[in-house]
Coordinates of C-alpha atoms in Angstrom, one line a residue:
Chain F
M231 CA 87.2 79.6 37.8
S232 CA 89.5 82.2 39.3
D233 CA 91.7 84.4 37.0
T234 CA 94.6 84.9 39.4
S235 CA 97.9 84.3 37.7
A236 CA 99.7 81.1 38.5
W237 CA 102.7 83.2 39.7
V238 CA 100.6 84.9 42.3
I239 CA 99.1 81.6 43.5
F240 CA 102.6 80.2 43.7
I241 CA 103.8 83.1 46.0
A242 CA 100.6 83.0 48.0
A243 CA 100.9 79.2 48.6
I244 CA 104.4 79.7 50.1
F245 CA 103.8 82.8 52.3
T246 CA 100.2 83.9 52.9
N247 CA 98.5 80.5 52.6
N248 CA 101.3 78.2 53.7
I249 CA 99.6 74.8 53.7
L250 CA 101.3 73.9 57.0
L251 CA 101.3 77.1 58.9
T252 CA 97.8 78.3 58.0
N253 CA 95.9 75.1 57.2
F254 CA 98.0 72.9 59.5
L255 CA 98.0 70.1 57.1
G256 CA 100.8 67.5 57.1
M257 CA 101.7 68.0 60.8
C258 CA 102.6 64.4 61.6
S259 CA 105.7 64.1 59.4
F260 CA 106.4 67.8 60.1
I261 CA 106.8 67.2 63.8
A262 CA 108.4 63.7 63.5
C263 CA 111.0 64.3 60.8
S264 CA 112.3 67.7 61.8
G265 CA 115.1 66.6 64.1
Q266 CA 117.8 67.2 61.6
I267 CA 118.2 69.7 58.8
K268 CA 119.5 67.1 56.3
T269 CA 116.5 64.7 56.8
S270 CA 114.0 67.5 56.6
L271 CA 115.6 68.9 53.5
G272 CA 115.2 65.5 51.9
L273 CA 111.7 65.0 53.0
G274 CA 110.8 68.6 52.0
T275 CA 112.1 68.0 48.5
A276 CA 110.3 64.6 48.2
V277 CA 107.0 66.2 49.3
T278 CA 107.4 69.1 46.9
F279 CA 108.1 66.8 44.1
V280 CA 105.2 64.4 44.9
M281 CA 102.9 67.4 45.4
V282 CA 103.6 68.9 42.0
M283 CA 103.3 65.6 40.2
T284 CA 100.2 64.5 41.9
T285 CA 98.3 67.8 41.5
M286 CA 99.1 67.5 37.8
L287 CA 98.1 63.9 37.5
N288 CA 95.0 64.4 39.6
Y289 CA 94.0 67.4 37.5
V290 CA 94.2 65.5 34.3
I291 CA 92.4 62.5 35.8
Y292 CA 89.7 64.6 37.4
H293 CA 88.9 66.8 34.5
F294 CA 89.3 64.3 31.6
V295 CA 88.2 61.0 33.2
L296 CA 86.1 61.6 36.3
V297 CA 84.0 64.6 35.3
P298 CA 83.1 63.4 31.8
Y299 CA 81.8 60.1 33.1
G300 CA 80.0 61.7 36.1
L301 CA 82.3 60.0 38.6
G302 CA 83.3 63.2 40.5
H303 CA 82.2 61.6 43.8
L304 CA 85.0 59.1 43.5
Q305 CA 87.7 61.8 43.7
F306 CA 88.9 60.9 47.2
I307 CA 89.5 57.3 46.4
V308 CA 91.0 58.0 43.0
F309 CA 93.3 60.8 44.3
I310 CA 94.6 58.6 47.1
A311 CA 95.2 55.8 44.7
V312 CA 97.2 58.1 42.4
I313 CA 99.2 59.5 45.2
A314 CA 100.0 56.0 46.6
A315 CA 101.1 54.7 43.3
F316 CA 103.3 57.8 42.7
V317 CA 104.9 57.7 46.1
Q318 CA 105.7 54.0 45.5
L319 CA 107.7 55.2 42.4
V320 CA 109.5 57.9 44.3
E321 CA 110.4 55.4 47.0
M322 CA 112.0 53.0 44.6
F323 CA 113.8 56.0 43.0
V324 CA 115.2 57.2 46.4
E325 CA 116.2 53.7 47.5
R326 CA 118.1 53.2 44.3
F327 CA 119.9 56.6 44.2
S328 CA 120.2 57.7 47.8
P329 CA 120.1 54.8 50.3
K330 CA 121.2 57.1 53.1
L331 CA 118.3 59.4 52.7
Y332 CA 116.1 56.3 52.3
F333 CA 117.1 55.0 55.7
A334 CA 117.0 58.5 57.3
L335 CA 113.4 59.0 56.2
G336 CA 112.5 55.5 57.2
I337 CA 108.7 55.0 57.6
F338 CA 108.0 58.6 56.6
L339 CA 108.7 58.1 53.0
P340 CA 105.9 55.6 52.4
L341 CA 103.9 57.7 54.8
I342 CA 104.0 60.6 52.3
T343 CA 101.1 58.6 50.8
V344 CA 98.9 59.6 53.7
N345 CA 100.5 63.1 54.2
C346 CA 97.3 65.1 54.4
A347 CA 99.1 68.1 52.8
I348 CA 99.4 66.2 49.5
L349 CA 95.8 65.1 49.4
G350 CA 94.8 68.5 50.6
A351 CA 96.6 70.2 47.8
S352 CA 94.7 68.1 45.2
L353 CA 91.4 68.8 46.9
F354 CA 92.0 72.6 47.2
M355 CA 92.8 72.5 43.5
I356 CA 89.3 71.1 42.8
I357 CA 87.5 73.3 45.3
R358 CA 89.1 76.5 44.1
E359 CA 88.5 75.5 40.5
Y360 CA 92.1 76.1 39.3
T361 CA 93.1 75.8 35.7
F362 CA 96.0 73.4 34.8
V363 CA 98.7 76.1 35.0
Q364 CA 97.3 77.5 38.2
S365 CA 97.3 73.9 39.7
V366 CA 100.9 73.5 38.8
G367 CA 101.7 76.9 40.5
F368 CA 99.7 75.9 43.5
G369 CA 101.2 72.5 43.9
L370 CA 104.7 73.8 43.5
G371 CA 104.1 76.7 45.9
A372 CA 102.4 74.5 48.5
G373 CA 105.2 72.0 48.3
I374 CA 107.9 74.6 48.7
G375 CA 106.0 76.3 51.5
W376 CA 105.8 73.0 53.3
A377 CA 109.5 72.4 52.7
V378 CA 110.4 75.9 54.0
A379 CA 108.3 75.4 57.1
I380 CA 109.9 72.0 58.0
L381 CA 113.4 73.4 57.3
M382 CA 112.8 76.3 59.6
L383 CA 111.6 74.0 62.3
A384 CA 114.5 71.7 61.8
G385 CA 116.9 74.6 62.1
L386 CA 115.3 75.8 65.3
R387 CA 115.3 72.3 66.8
Q388 CA 118.9 71.9 66.1
K389 CA 119.6 75.2 67.8
M390 CA 117.4 74.1 70.7
R391 CA 119.8 71.3 71.6
Y392 CA 121.6 73.9 73.6
S393 CA 118.3 75.0 75.2
H394 CA 117.1 73.8 78.6
V395 CA 113.5 72.8 78.0
P396 CA 111.4 71.7 81.0
K397 CA 111.0 68.0 81.1
A398 CA 107.3 68.1 80.4
F399 CA 107.9 70.1 77.2
E400 CA 110.7 68.1 75.7
G401 CA 110.2 66.7 72.2
V402 CA 106.8 67.2 70.6
P403 CA 105.3 69.8 72.9
I404 CA 108.0 72.3 72.4
A405 CA 108.0 71.6 68.7
M406 CA 104.2 72.4 68.7
I407 CA 104.9 75.7 70.6
V408 CA 107.7 76.6 68.1
T409 CA 105.3 75.8 65.3
G410 CA 102.8 78.2 66.9
V411 CA 105.3 81.0 67.0
L412 CA 106.2 80.2 63.3
A413 CA 102.5 80.6 62.4
M414 CA 102.3 83.8 64.3
A415 CA 105.3 85.3 62.3
F416 CA 103.7 84.1 59.1
M417 CA 100.5 85.9 59.9
G418 CA 102.4 89.1 59.1
F419 CA 102.1 88.2 55.4
A420 CA 98.3 88.0 55.6
G421 CA 96.7 90.0 52.8
M422 CA 99.8 90.4 50.8
V423 CA 98.6 88.2 47.9
S424 CA 95.3 86.5 47.7
I425 CA 95.0 82.9 46.7
Q426 CA 91.8 83.2 44.8
Chain K
M158 CA 122.9 102.7 102.6
K159 CA 124.3 100.9 105.6
W160 CA 120.9 100.2 107.1
L161 CA 119.8 98.4 103.9
L162 CA 122.9 96.2 103.9
K163 CA 122.1 95.3 107.5
I164 CA 118.6 94.3 106.6
V165 CA 119.9 92.2 103.7
D166 CA 122.5 90.5 105.9
A167 CA 119.9 89.9 108.6
V168 CA 117.4 88.1 106.4
R169 CA 120.0 86.2 104.4
P170 CA 120.0 83.0 106.6
T171 CA 116.3 82.7 106.0
F172 CA 116.9 82.2 102.3
E173 CA 120.0 80.1 102.4
E174 CA 120.3 76.3 102.5
G175 CA 118.1 75.1 105.4
G176 CA 116.3 78.4 105.9
K177 CA 112.6 78.7 106.1
L178 CA 112.2 80.5 102.8
H179 CA 114.9 78.6 101.0
V180 CA 112.6 78.1 98.0
F181 CA 112.7 81.9 97.2
N182 CA 116.5 82.0 97.2
P183 CA 116.6 83.1 93.5
V184 CA 114.3 86.1 94.2
F185 CA 116.4 87.1 97.2
G186 CA 119.6 86.7 95.2
A187 CA 118.3 88.9 92.4
L188 CA 117.3 91.6 94.8
E189 CA 120.6 91.5 96.7
H190 CA 122.6 91.7 93.4
F191 CA 120.4 94.5 92.2
L192 CA 121.2 96.5 95.4
F193 CA 124.8 95.6 96.1
A194 CA 127.8 94.1 94.4
P195 CA 127.8 90.4 95.1
G196 CA 130.4 89.3 97.7
T197 CA 131.3 86.1 96.0
R198 CA 134.8 85.9 94.5
T199 CA 136.5 83.5 92.2
L200 CA 138.6 81.0 94.0
G201 CA 142.0 80.3 92.7
A202 CA 143.8 81.1 89.4
P203 CA 143.5 81.7 86.6
H204 CA 141.3 84.8 86.5
I205 CA 139.9 85.9 83.2
R206 CA 140.3 89.7 83.0
D207 CA 137.7 90.7 80.5
P208 CA 135.6 93.8 81.1
I209 CA 132.6 92.5 79.3
D210 CA 130.2 90.1 81.0
L211 CA 126.5 89.4 80.8
K212 CA 125.7 92.1 83.4
R213 CA 127.9 94.7 81.6
F214 CA 126.4 93.7 78.3
M215 CA 122.9 94.2 79.5
S216 CA 123.7 97.5 81.2
M217 CA 125.0 98.8 77.9
A218 CA 121.8 97.8 76.2
I219 CA 119.7 99.5 78.9
I220 CA 121.8 102.7 78.8
S221 CA 121.3 102.9 75.1
V222 CA 117.5 102.8 75.5
V223 CA 117.4 105.5 78.2
P224 CA 117.1 108.4 75.7
C225 CA 114.1 106.7 74.1
V226 CA 112.5 106.2 77.5
F227 CA 112.8 109.9 78.3
A228 CA 111.5 110.8 74.8
A229 CA 108.5 108.5 75.5
L230 CA 107.9 110.3 78.9
Y231 CA 108.1 113.7 77.2
F232 CA 105.8 112.8 74.2
F233 CA 103.3 110.5 75.8
G234 CA 103.2 111.5 79.5
L235 CA 103.5 109.8 82.8
R236 CA 101.5 106.7 81.8
I237 CA 104.8 105.3 80.5
I238 CA 106.0 104.8 84.1
P239 CA 103.2 102.4 85.2
M240 CA 103.6 100.6 81.9
I241 CA 107.3 100.0 82.6
I242 CA 106.5 98.9 86.2
V243 CA 103.8 96.5 85.1
S244 CA 106.2 95.1 82.4
Y245 CA 108.9 94.5 85.0
A246 CA 106.6 93.1 87.6
C247 CA 104.7 90.6 85.4
G248 CA 107.8 89.5 83.5
L249 CA 109.8 89.1 86.7
A250 CA 107.0 87.0 88.3
V251 CA 107.3 84.5 85.4
E252 CA 111.1 84.7 85.5
A253 CA 111.1 84.1 89.3
A254 CA 108.7 81.2 89.1
F255 CA 111.0 79.4 86.7
A256 CA 114.1 80.4 88.6
I257 CA 112.6 78.9 91.8
V258 CA 111.7 75.7 90.2
R259 CA 115.0 75.3 88.3
K260 CA 116.9 76.5 91.4
E261 CA 118.9 78.9 89.3
G262 CA 119.6 82.6 89.8
I263 CA 117.5 85.3 88.1
N264 CA 119.9 86.9 85.6
E265 CA 120.1 90.3 84.0
G266 CA 118.7 89.3 80.7
F267 CA 115.2 90.2 81.7
F268 CA 116.0 93.8 82.6
V269 CA 116.5 94.6 78.9
T270 CA 113.3 92.8 77.8
G271 CA 111.4 94.5 80.5
I272 CA 112.4 98.0 79.4
L273 CA 112.2 97.3 75.6
F274 CA 108.7 95.7 75.8
P275 CA 106.8 98.9 76.9
M276 CA 108.8 100.9 74.3
I277 CA 107.3 98.9 71.4
L278 CA 103.7 99.2 72.6
P279 CA 101.2 101.9 71.8
P280 CA 101.4 104.3 74.7
G281 CA 97.7 104.2 75.5
I282 CA 97.5 100.5 75.8
P283 CA 95.5 99.1 78.9
L284 CA 97.9 98.0 81.6
W285 CA 96.6 94.5 81.8
M286 CA 97.6 94.0 78.2
V287 CA 101.1 95.1 79.0
G288 CA 101.1 92.4 81.7
V289 CA 99.6 89.7 79.6
G290 CA 101.9 90.5 76.7
V291 CA 105.1 90.5 78.7
A292 CA 104.1 87.3 80.6
F293 CA 103.4 85.5 77.3
G294 CA 106.6 86.8 75.7
V295 CA 108.8 85.7 78.6
L296 CA 107.1 82.4 79.1
I297 CA 106.7 81.2 75.5
G298 CA 109.6 83.2 74.0
K299 CA 112.2 82.6 76.6
E300 CA 111.7 80.6 79.7
L301 CA 110.4 77.4 78.0
F302 CA 113.6 77.3 76.1
G303 CA 115.8 77.7 79.2
G304 CA 116.0 81.4 79.9
T305 CA 118.5 84.0 78.9
G306 CA 121.0 82.9 76.3
R307 CA 119.1 79.8 75.4
N308 CA 116.0 81.3 73.8
I309 CA 115.4 81.1 70.1
F310 CA 112.9 84.0 69.8
N311 CA 113.1 87.6 71.0
P312 CA 110.8 87.5 74.0
A313 CA 109.7 91.2 73.6
L314 CA 108.7 90.6 70.0
V315 CA 106.8 87.3 70.8
G316 CA 104.8 89.3 73.3
R317 CA 104.2 92.2 70.9
C318 CA 103.2 89.8 68.1
F319 CA 100.8 88.0 70.4
L320 CA 99.1 91.2 71.4
A321 CA 98.9 92.5 67.8
L322 CA 97.2 89.2 66.7
A323 CA 95.0 88.6 69.8
Y324 CA 93.7 92.2 70.4
P325 CA 94.0 94.0 67.1
A326 CA 91.2 96.4 67.8
K327 CA 92.5 97.4 71.3
M328 CA 96.0 97.9 69.9
S329 CA 94.9 100.2 67.1
A330 CA 92.7 102.2 69.4
S331 CA 95.6 102.9 71.8
W332 CA 97.6 105.5 69.9
I333 CA 98.1 108.8 71.6
E334 CA 98.8 112.1 70.0
A335 CA 102.3 113.2 70.9
G336 CA 102.7 116.2 73.1
G337 CA 104.7 119.3 72.2
G338 CA 106.0 122.5 73.7
L339 CA 108.3 122.9 76.7
T340 CA 106.9 120.2 78.9
G341 CA 105.2 118.0 76.3
R342 CA 102.9 115.6 78.2
L343 CA 105.3 115.4 81.1
L344 CA 102.7 116.6 83.5
E345 CA 99.8 114.6 82.1
Y346 CA 98.6 111.1 82.6
A347 CA 97.3 110.7 79.1
T348 CA 95.1 107.8 78.1
A349 CA 93.9 106.7 74.7
P350 CA 91.3 109.0 73.3
A351 CA 89.1 106.0 72.4
A352 CA 88.2 105.7 76.0
T353 CA 86.5 109.1 76.1
D354 CA 85.5 109.8 72.5
A355 CA 85.4 107.9 69.2
V356 CA 88.3 109.7 67.5
T357 CA 91.3 107.4 67.0
V358 CA 94.7 108.9 66.4
A359 CA 96.5 107.6 63.4
T360 CA 100.2 106.8 63.3
P361 CA 102.3 108.4 60.5
L362 CA 102.4 105.0 58.7
S363 CA 98.7 104.5 58.7
E364 CA 98.2 108.1 57.5
A365 CA 100.6 107.4 54.7
K366 CA 98.4 104.5 53.6
G367 CA 95.6 107.0 53.2
G368 CA 97.9 109.2 51.1
Q369 CA 99.0 111.7 53.8
M370 CA 102.7 111.9 54.9
C371 CA 103.8 114.2 57.7
S372 CA 107.0 116.2 57.5
I373 CA 110.3 114.3 57.8
W374 CA 111.4 116.7 60.6
H375 CA 108.5 115.6 62.8
L376 CA 109.7 112.0 62.4
L377 CA 113.2 112.9 63.1
F378 CA 112.4 114.7 66.4
G379 CA 109.6 112.4 67.3
N380 CA 106.5 114.5 67.9
V381 CA 104.3 112.0 66.0
S382 CA 102.1 109.3 67.4
G383 CA 103.5 105.8 67.4
S384 CA 104.8 103.1 69.8
A385 CA 106.1 104.6 73.0
G386 CA 109.8 104.5 72.3
E387 CA 110.0 104.4 68.5
T388 CA 109.0 107.9 67.5
S389 CA 112.1 109.9 67.9
A390 CA 114.5 108.8 65.1
I391 CA 117.4 111.0 66.3
L392 CA 117.4 109.6 69.8
I393 CA 117.2 106.0 68.6
I394 CA 120.1 106.6 66.3
L395 CA 122.0 108.1 69.2
G396 CA 121.4 105.1 71.4
G397 CA 122.0 102.8 68.5
V398 CA 125.4 104.3 67.6
F399 CA 126.3 103.9 71.3
L400 CA 125.4 100.2 71.0
L401 CA 127.5 99.8 67.9
F402 CA 130.4 101.7 69.4
T403 CA 130.5 99.5 72.5
R404 CA 130.1 96.5 70.2
V405 CA 127.1 95.2 72.0
A406 CA 125.2 95.4 68.7
N407 CA 126.8 94.1 65.6
W408 CA 127.0 96.6 62.8
R409 CA 126.5 94.0 60.1
T410 CA 122.9 93.2 61.1
V411 CA 122.0 96.9 61.3
A412 CA 123.7 97.7 58.0
G413 CA 122.0 94.7 56.3
I414 CA 118.6 95.8 57.5
L415 CA 118.9 99.4 56.6
L416 CA 120.7 98.9 53.2
S417 CA 118.2 96.3 52.0
F418 CA 115.3 98.4 53.2
V419 CA 116.6 101.5 51.4
I420 CA 117.4 99.6 48.2
L421 CA 114.1 97.7 48.0
T422 CA 112.0 100.7 48.7
G423 CA 114.0 102.7 46.1
A424 CA 113.5 99.9 43.6
L425 CA 109.8 99.7 44.3
I426 CA 109.4 103.5 43.8
Q427 CA 111.5 103.4 40.6
G428 CA 109.6 100.4 39.2
G429 CA 106.3 102.2 39.9
A430 CA 105.1 99.4 42.2
V431 CA 104.3 101.9 45.0
S432 CA 103.8 105.6 44.9
Y433 CA 103.9 108.0 47.8
S434 CA 102.5 111.5 48.2
I435 CA 106.0 112.9 48.7
D436 CA 107.7 113.4 45.3
G437 CA 111.2 112.2 44.3
L438 CA 113.1 109.2 45.2
V439 CA 115.3 110.1 48.2
S440 CA 112.8 111.8 50.5
P441 CA 110.2 109.0 50.6
I442 CA 112.9 106.6 51.3
I443 CA 114.2 108.7 54.2
W444 CA 110.7 109.2 55.4
H445 CA 110.1 105.4 55.5
V446 CA 113.4 104.8 57.3
F447 CA 112.5 107.2 60.0
A448 CA 108.8 106.2 60.3
G449 CA 107.5 103.5 62.5
G450 CA 109.6 101.0 64.3
L451 CA 112.3 100.3 61.7
L452 CA 115.2 102.1 63.4
F453 CA 114.2 100.8 66.9
G454 CA 113.9 97.3 65.6
A455 CA 117.1 97.4 63.6
F456 CA 119.2 98.8 66.5
F457 CA 117.7 97.3 69.6
M458 CA 115.7 94.2 68.7
A459 CA 117.3 92.5 65.7
T460 CA 120.8 92.8 67.1
D461 CA 120.0 90.6 70.1
P462 CA 123.1 88.4 70.1
V463 CA 121.2 85.3 71.2
T464 CA 118.5 85.2 68.6
S465 CA 120.6 86.4 65.6
P466 CA 123.0 84.3 63.6
T467 CA 126.6 83.9 64.9
S468 CA 128.4 84.0 61.6
N469 CA 129.2 87.3 59.9
I470 CA 127.8 86.4 56.5
G471 CA 124.8 85.0 58.3
K472 CA 124.3 88.3 60.0
W473 CA 124.3 90.1 56.7
I474 CA 121.7 87.8 55.2
Y475 CA 119.6 87.9 58.4
G476 CA 119.6 91.7 58.1
I477 CA 118.6 91.6 54.4
I478 CA 115.7 89.2 55.2
I479 CA 114.4 91.5 57.9
G480 CA 114.8 94.7 55.9
S481 CA 113.1 93.3 52.8
T482 CA 110.3 91.6 54.7
T483 CA 109.6 94.9 56.4
V484 CA 109.2 96.6 53.0
L485 CA 106.9 93.9 51.7
I486 CA 104.7 93.9 54.8
R487 CA 104.5 97.7 55.0
N488 CA 103.6 98.1 51.3
F489 CA 101.6 95.1 50.3
T490 CA 99.7 93.7 53.3
G491 CA 96.9 94.9 55.5
Y492 CA 99.3 95.6 58.3
V493 CA 100.7 99.1 58.6
E494 CA 103.9 98.1 60.3
G495 CA 105.8 94.9 59.7
V496 CA 109.0 95.2 61.7
T497 CA 107.7 92.9 64.5
F498 CA 106.9 90.1 62.1
A499 CA 110.0 90.7 60.1
I500 CA 112.4 90.3 63.0
L501 CA 110.5 87.3 64.3
L502 CA 110.8 85.8 60.9
G503 CA 114.5 86.6 61.0
N504 CA 114.8 84.8 64.4
I505 CA 113.2 81.8 62.8
V506 CA 115.6 81.5 59.8
A507 CA 118.7 82.5 61.8
P508 CA 119.7 78.9 62.7
I509 CA 119.3 77.8 59.1
L510 CA 121.5 80.7 57.9
D511 CA 124.2 79.6 60.4
E512 CA 124.0 76.0 59.3
A513 CA 124.2 76.9 55.6
V514 CA 127.2 79.2 56.1
I515 CA 129.1 76.6 58.1
A516 CA 128.2 73.9 55.6
I517 CA 129.5 76.0 52.7
R518 CA 132.7 76.9 54.6
I519 CA 133.4 73.2 55.4
R520 CA 132.9 72.2 51.8
R521 CA 135.3 74.9 50.7
L522 CA 137.9 73.9 53.2
R523 CA 137.6 70.3 52.1
S524 CA 138.0 71.1 48.4
E525 CA 141.1 73.1 49.3
G526 CA 142.4 70.1 51.1

């Protein structure tokens, strides 16, 4: 059990331990949905929301259901089931209130279910033995960190419309290279705050 | 110079359409334009009579760095010359390869990167690292995005960042003690002391982490160790003011960086979050402004018009992000200096800032009708 304050974990999850730029989790939707700032903002918000809620739910389920009954080994299946159910709810919600965003996100909204960043956040929470408050801080920070990273990439990709990228590098390859430079810049924060 | 012109004229057909070495036309063109004014003229009216063009723009930037180059020569010796040569040679090789494949001309953009890059490196750095760094910077930071004017990152900073992350030990062992006296190290070919003995020279900023801060005057004149061109605060300000005066650099970016840096450092000292060995509030702030690469980055690197935002409000916010990130990295991370990372981060958020400013403006115009 670490005694770092939830606030520090929140900041660390955004900058020093950005779940995307240091752990490289959630790359598929990061690359695929970063063509436009608006879409990526929507996806970033959805991921943040889902991440906070599922870390909270998973915390409660893990510590009050799985552990007391000695079912800790079932965490993977249970976590994924919780995430899938929750994403289904979000999907219905988005479809009802913002059909435009719903169509813009397309397949990637249901795919949040298998966004490794979200399962990753829940698993990190267990491995690092966070308390409930710390888990909320971590979930929120990791989600915002993911959203910030995808927003940055989307901005750069919009600007790159005026670039003249070699044919072989168009699309995903150049996005990977940009992600690499992003990660390089984020290395500057290393050691500022510790996550544990 | 007649004989040179004759040679150029004589070999020209070889490089033109149908010639034997046609593939290398961009290289030839760059060389010709470097030596002589191009003979091509605009055909037909209208002519735009504007004294500023890319070439003039880049020349201004180079002129403004010249004082720093001389300071580097004086303080760190003749080794700076091969560093500049290697930087130009390796960078131009990458540039030329892309120009040949793309069948475009080599343009003046690289001449600025080529001179700025050695200026932000430790003066005792192995020459192969200069070459690797500049090649990486030009390739990843610029050419993959289409060359000058289309890049989204500052190529010199991408190269510097790459070297700092890939060879941290070599970088930190490459600082040279600055020379003094009448000739400084002008007559020496100084290498890093780590090559001969185990004593490493510390930069003012890394000394400050250990609780020792040198005199502000030393930082102002520049006889301290540090990256080749960044030590002399007064010469950087001189070149920087020239850049601002000719409007090559935008004052908003510079003001945003310096103001946010001063205010945040002041707030941290007042709040007791950091403490320095110099007493008071004003002098530690001035010390930190002069130390390290802050001024060099603020005047020469962050103001790059291609990689900074285009809107004025965007430039202010961009400056503030760079300034405050530098303070955070300098004071709270394992890194001694954070200007490189901060400006790179600024380049990354620049397009978002522009988009946000434009979106807000459009919304306001709509609500006004």
